[in-house]
Coordinates of C-alpha atoms in Angstrom, one line a residue:
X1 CA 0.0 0.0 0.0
X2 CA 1.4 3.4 -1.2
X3 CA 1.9 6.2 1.5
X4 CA 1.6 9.6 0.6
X5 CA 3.3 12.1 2.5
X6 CA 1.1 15.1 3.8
X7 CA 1.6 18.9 2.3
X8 CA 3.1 21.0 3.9
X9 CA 0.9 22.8 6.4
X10 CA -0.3 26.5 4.8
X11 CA 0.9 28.6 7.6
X12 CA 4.3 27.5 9.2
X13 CA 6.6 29.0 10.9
X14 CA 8.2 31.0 8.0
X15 CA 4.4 32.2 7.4
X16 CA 3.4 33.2 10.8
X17 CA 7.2 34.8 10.9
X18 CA 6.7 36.8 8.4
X19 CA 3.2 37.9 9.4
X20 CA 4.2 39.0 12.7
X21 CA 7.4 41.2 11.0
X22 CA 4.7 42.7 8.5
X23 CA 2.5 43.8 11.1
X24 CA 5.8 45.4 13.0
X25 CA 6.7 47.1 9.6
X26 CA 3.3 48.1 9.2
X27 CA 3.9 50.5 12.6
X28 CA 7.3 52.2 11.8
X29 CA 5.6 54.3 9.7
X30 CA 4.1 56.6 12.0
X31 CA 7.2 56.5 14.5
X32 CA 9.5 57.8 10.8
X33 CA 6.8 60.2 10.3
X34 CA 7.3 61.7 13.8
X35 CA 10.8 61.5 13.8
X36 CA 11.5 63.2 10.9
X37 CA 10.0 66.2 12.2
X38 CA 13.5 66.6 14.5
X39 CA 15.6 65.2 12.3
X40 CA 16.7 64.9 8.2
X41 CA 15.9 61.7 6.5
X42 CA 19.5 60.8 6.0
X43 CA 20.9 61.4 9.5
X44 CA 17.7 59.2 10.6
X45 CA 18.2 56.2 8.1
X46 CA 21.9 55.7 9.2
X47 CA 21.0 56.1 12.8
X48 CA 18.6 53.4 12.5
X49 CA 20.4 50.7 10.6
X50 CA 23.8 51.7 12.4
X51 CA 21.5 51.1 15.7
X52 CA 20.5 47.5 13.8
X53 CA 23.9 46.4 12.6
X54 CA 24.7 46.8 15.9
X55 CA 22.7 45.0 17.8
X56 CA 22.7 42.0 14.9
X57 CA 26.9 42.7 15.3
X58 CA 26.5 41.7 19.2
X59 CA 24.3 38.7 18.8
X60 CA 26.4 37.4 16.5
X61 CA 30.1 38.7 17.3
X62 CA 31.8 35.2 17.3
X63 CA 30.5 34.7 13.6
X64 CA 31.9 38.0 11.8
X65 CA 35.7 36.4 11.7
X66 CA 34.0 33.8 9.5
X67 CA 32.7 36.4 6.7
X68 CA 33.0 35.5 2.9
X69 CA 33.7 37.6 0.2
X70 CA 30.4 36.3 -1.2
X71 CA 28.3 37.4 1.9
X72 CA 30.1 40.0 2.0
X73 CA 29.2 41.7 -1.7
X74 CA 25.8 40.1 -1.5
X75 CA 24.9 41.6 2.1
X76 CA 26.3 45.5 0.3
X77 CA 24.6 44.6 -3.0
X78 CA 21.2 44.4 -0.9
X79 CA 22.0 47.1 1.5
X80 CA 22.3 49.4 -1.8
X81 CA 18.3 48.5 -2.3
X82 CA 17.8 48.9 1.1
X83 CA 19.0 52.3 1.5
X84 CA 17.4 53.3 -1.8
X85 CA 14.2 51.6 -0.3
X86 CA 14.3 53.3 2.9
X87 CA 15.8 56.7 2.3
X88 CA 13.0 57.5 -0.6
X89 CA 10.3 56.2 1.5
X90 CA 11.6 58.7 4.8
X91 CA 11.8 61.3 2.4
X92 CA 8.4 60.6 1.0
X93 CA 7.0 60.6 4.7
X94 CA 7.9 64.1 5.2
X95 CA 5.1 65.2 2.7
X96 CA 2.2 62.5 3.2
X97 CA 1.2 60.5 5.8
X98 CA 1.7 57.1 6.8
X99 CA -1.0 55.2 6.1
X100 CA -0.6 56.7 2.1
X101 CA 2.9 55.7 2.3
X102 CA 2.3 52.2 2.9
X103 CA 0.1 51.4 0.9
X104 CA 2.0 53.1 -2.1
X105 CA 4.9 51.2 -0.5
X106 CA 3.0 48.1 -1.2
X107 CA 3.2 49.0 -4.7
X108 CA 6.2 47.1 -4.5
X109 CA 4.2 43.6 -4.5
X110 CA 3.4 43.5 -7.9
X111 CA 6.2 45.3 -9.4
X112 CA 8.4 42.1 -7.9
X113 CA 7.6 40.0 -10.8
X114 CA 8.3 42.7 -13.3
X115 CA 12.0 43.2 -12.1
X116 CA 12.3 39.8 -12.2
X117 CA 11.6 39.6 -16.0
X118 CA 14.1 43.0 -16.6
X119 CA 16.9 41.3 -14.3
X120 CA 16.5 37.8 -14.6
X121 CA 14.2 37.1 -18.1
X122 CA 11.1 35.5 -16.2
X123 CA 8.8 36.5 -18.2
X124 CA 5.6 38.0 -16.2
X125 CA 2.0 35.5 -16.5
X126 CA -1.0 37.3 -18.1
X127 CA -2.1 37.9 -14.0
X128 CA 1.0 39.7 -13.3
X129 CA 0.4 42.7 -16.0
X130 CA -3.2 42.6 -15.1
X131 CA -2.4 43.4 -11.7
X132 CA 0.0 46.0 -12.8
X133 CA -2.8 47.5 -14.6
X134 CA -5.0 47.5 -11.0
X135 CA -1.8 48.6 -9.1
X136 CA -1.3 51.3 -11.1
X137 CA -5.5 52.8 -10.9
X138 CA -5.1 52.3 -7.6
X139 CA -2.2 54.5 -7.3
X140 CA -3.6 57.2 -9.2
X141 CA -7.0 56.9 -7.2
X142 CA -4.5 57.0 -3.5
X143 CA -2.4 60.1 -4.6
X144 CA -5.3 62.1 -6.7
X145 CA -7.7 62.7 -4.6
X146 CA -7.2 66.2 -4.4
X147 CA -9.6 67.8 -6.7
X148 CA -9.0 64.2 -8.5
X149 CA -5.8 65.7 -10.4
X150 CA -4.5 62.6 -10.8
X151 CA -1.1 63.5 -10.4
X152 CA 1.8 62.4 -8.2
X153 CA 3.2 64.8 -5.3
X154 CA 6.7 65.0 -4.7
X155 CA 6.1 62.7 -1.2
X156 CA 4.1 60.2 -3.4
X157 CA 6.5 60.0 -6.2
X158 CA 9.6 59.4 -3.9
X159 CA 7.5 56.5 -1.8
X160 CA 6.6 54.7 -5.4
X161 CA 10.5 54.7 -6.7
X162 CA 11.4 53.8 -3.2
X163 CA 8.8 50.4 -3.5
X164 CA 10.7 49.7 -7.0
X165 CA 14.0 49.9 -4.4
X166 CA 12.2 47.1 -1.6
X167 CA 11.2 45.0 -5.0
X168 CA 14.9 44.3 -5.9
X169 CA 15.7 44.1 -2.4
X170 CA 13.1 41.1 -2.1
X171 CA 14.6 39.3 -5.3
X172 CA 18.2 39.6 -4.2
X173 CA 17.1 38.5 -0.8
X174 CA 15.2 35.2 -2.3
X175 CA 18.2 34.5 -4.7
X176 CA 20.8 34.6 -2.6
X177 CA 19.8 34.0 1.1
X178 CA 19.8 30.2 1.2
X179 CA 22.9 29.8 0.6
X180 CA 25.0 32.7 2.7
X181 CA 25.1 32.5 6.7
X182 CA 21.9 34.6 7.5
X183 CA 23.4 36.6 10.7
X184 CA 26.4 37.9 8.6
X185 CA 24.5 38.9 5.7
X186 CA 21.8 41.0 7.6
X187 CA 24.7 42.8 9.1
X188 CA 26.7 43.5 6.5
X189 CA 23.4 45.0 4.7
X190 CA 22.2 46.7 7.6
X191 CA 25.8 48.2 7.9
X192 CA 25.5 49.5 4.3
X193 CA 22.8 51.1 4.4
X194 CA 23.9 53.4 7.2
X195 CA 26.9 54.3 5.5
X196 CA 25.8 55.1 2.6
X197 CA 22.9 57.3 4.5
X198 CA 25.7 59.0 6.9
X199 CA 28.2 59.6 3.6
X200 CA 25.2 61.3 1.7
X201 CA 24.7 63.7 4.6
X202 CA 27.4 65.8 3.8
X203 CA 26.7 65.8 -0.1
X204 CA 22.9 67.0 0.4
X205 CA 23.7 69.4 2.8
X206 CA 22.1 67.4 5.7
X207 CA 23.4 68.8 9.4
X208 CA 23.5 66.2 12.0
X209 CA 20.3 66.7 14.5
X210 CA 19.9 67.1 17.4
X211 CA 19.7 64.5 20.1
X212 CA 16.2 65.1 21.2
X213 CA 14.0 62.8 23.2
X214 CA 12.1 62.0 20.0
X215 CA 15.4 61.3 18.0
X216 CA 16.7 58.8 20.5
X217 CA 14.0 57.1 20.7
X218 CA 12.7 56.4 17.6
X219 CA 16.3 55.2 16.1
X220 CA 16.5 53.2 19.2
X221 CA 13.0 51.6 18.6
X222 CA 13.3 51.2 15.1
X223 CA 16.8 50.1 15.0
X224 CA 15.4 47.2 16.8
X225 CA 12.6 46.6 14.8
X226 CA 14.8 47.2 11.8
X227 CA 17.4 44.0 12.8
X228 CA 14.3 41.9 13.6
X229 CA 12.3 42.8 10.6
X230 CA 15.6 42.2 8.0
X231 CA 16.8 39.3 9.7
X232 CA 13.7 37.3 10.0
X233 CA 12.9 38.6 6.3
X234 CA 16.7 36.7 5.3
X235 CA 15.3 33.7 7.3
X236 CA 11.9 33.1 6.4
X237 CA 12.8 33.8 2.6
X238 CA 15.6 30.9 2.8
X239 CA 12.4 28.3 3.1
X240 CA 9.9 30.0 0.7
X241 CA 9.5 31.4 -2.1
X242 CA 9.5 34.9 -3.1
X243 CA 6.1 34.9 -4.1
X244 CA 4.4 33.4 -1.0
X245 CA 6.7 36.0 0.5
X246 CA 5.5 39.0 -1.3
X247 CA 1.9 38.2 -1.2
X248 CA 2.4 37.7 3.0
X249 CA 3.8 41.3 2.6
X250 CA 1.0 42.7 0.7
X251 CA -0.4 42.8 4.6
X252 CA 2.0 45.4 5.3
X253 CA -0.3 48.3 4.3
X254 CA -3.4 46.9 6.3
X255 CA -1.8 46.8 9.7
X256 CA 0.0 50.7 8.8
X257 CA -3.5 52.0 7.7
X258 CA -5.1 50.5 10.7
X259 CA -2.5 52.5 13.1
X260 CA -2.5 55.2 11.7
X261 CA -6.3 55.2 11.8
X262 CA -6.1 54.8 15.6
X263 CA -3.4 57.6 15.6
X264 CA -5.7 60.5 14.1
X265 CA -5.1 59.8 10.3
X266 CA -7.8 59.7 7.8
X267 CA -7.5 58.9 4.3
X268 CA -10.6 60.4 1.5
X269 CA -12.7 57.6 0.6
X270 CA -11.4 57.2 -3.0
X271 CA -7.8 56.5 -1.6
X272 CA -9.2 54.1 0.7
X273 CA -10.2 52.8 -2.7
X274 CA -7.0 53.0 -4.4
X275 CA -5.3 51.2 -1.2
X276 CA -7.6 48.7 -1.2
X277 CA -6.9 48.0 -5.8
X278 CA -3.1 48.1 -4.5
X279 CA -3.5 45.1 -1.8
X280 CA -5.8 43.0 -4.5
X281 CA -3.4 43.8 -7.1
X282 CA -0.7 42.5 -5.0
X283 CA -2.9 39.6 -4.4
X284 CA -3.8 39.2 -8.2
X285 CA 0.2 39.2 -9.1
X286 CA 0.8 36.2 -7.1
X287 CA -2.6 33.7 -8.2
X288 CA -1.7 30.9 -9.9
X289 CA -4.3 28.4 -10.7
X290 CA -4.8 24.8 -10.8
X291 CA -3.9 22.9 -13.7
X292 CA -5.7 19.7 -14.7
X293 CA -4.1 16.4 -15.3
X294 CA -4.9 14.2 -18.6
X295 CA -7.2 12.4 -16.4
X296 CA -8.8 15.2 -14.9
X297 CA -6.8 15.6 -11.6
X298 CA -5.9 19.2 -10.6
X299 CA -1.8 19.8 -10.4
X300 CA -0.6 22.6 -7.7
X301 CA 0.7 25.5 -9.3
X302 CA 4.2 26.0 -8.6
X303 CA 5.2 27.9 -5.8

């Protein structure tokens, strides 16, 4: 008698991990959007990841002496997107609120499969440019709903170049991660990301800020969440795909919205909208149906 072994349960641990880190992402938004207010963007994206890298350099201290040159260029290579990512979006935040930001942010989830086919020649399924397409509405519908001009503000168009920034830093994550050491690659891209933030300052004319209450204490709370969020992101994305990944992360928005709700913010009802066409178009990008056997049996897509 044949066994068959059982599939894989839907939510493991990589699952849950990752939904717990989306719902922690989902609240930095309103601390950046306060911070910023006593600080420049620059001086507060390399406070936070230098707060990270530390605290990922202490957890792991013994394991630095045994760094690769391959971690080493692949943990820069993704702290480039990460700065990019993360510097646009704190810039962004200084001239809309949160809850907009993440769900243009999410505009990322879609857009995955797109760099995919420019860098790597996977070519996108008919569902991927469809939910482009509803992306896309639902970007015009977030950001135009003043007087409906339909047009992108400078916070709005910084945030969406910033999600292209997270959707290579997703890829590079899911190519690579499985198989570098996952401590030394978080710090290593953690540690770029500062430096190329704290480099910048001079070039942009930033002046270091001043070491308020409100400074301290967001870099110190979202340093942490920072080394949690990236390292459980290298993790989780070392036993699943990028596309189960990416369609947990199209959460992200939901939990930021929800916050930010609680916190005061409210979004017009046709951006409401236009959030909502950016989640199901995140959604839409990763559906893959069944196929059917010769004899009628369905096949599981491919993850």
């Amino acid at each position: 008698m044949k066994t068959h072994a059982s599939p894989p349960p839907a939510l493991g641990l990589p699952e849950l991990a990752l939904i717990a880190i989306t719902f922690i992402w989902g609240g930095t938004f309103l601390v950046v959007q306060h911070a910023v207010t006593v600080s420049g963007p620059l001086a507060f994206v390399a406070a936070r990841f230098a707060v990270a890298a530390s605290i990922g350099a202490l957890v792991c201290r013994g394991q630095l002496r045994q760094l690769t040159k391959a971690e080493l260029l692949t943990g820069m290579a993704i702290g480039v997107s990460i700065f990019g990512g993360y510097a646009l979006q704190t810039y962004g935040l200084m001239h809309i609120t949160s809850s907009k930001s993440a769900f243009i942010t999410a505009f990322y989830v879609p857009i995955v499969p797109l760099v995919q086919w420019l860098v790597f020649k996977q070519r996108p399924r008919a569902a991927v440019w469809a939910a482009v397409v509803l992306a896309f509405v639902g970007l015009l519908l977030l950001t135009g709903t003043d007087g409906l001009s339909m047009s992108l503000g400078k916070g709005e168009l910084m945030t969406a170049v910033g999600a292209i920034a997270i959707a290579l830093e997703i890829i590079l994550i899911s190519r690579v991660s499985p198989q570098l050491n996952i401590l030394r690659v978080t710090i290593v891209q953690l540690a770029t990301a500062s430096l190329i933030a704290l480099l910048l300052m001079p070039v942009m004319g930033e002046a270091p800020p001043a070491l308020s209450q409100t400074f301290i204490l967001s870099v110190l709370a979202l340093g942490c969440a920072s080394a949690l969020i990236q390292y459980v992101m290298n993790w989780a994305q070392k036993r699943i795909s990028a596309t189960k990944a990416t369609l947990i992360y199209a959460g992200e928005p939901v939990w930021a919205g929800v916050i930010g709700r609680i916190a005061g913010e409210r979004l017009p009802a046709l951006a409401i909208v236009g959030g909502i066409l950016i989640i199901a178009a995140g959604i839409l990008s990763e559906w893959r149906p069944k196929r059917l056997r010769a004899d009628g049996k369905a096949i599981a897509p491919a993850d």
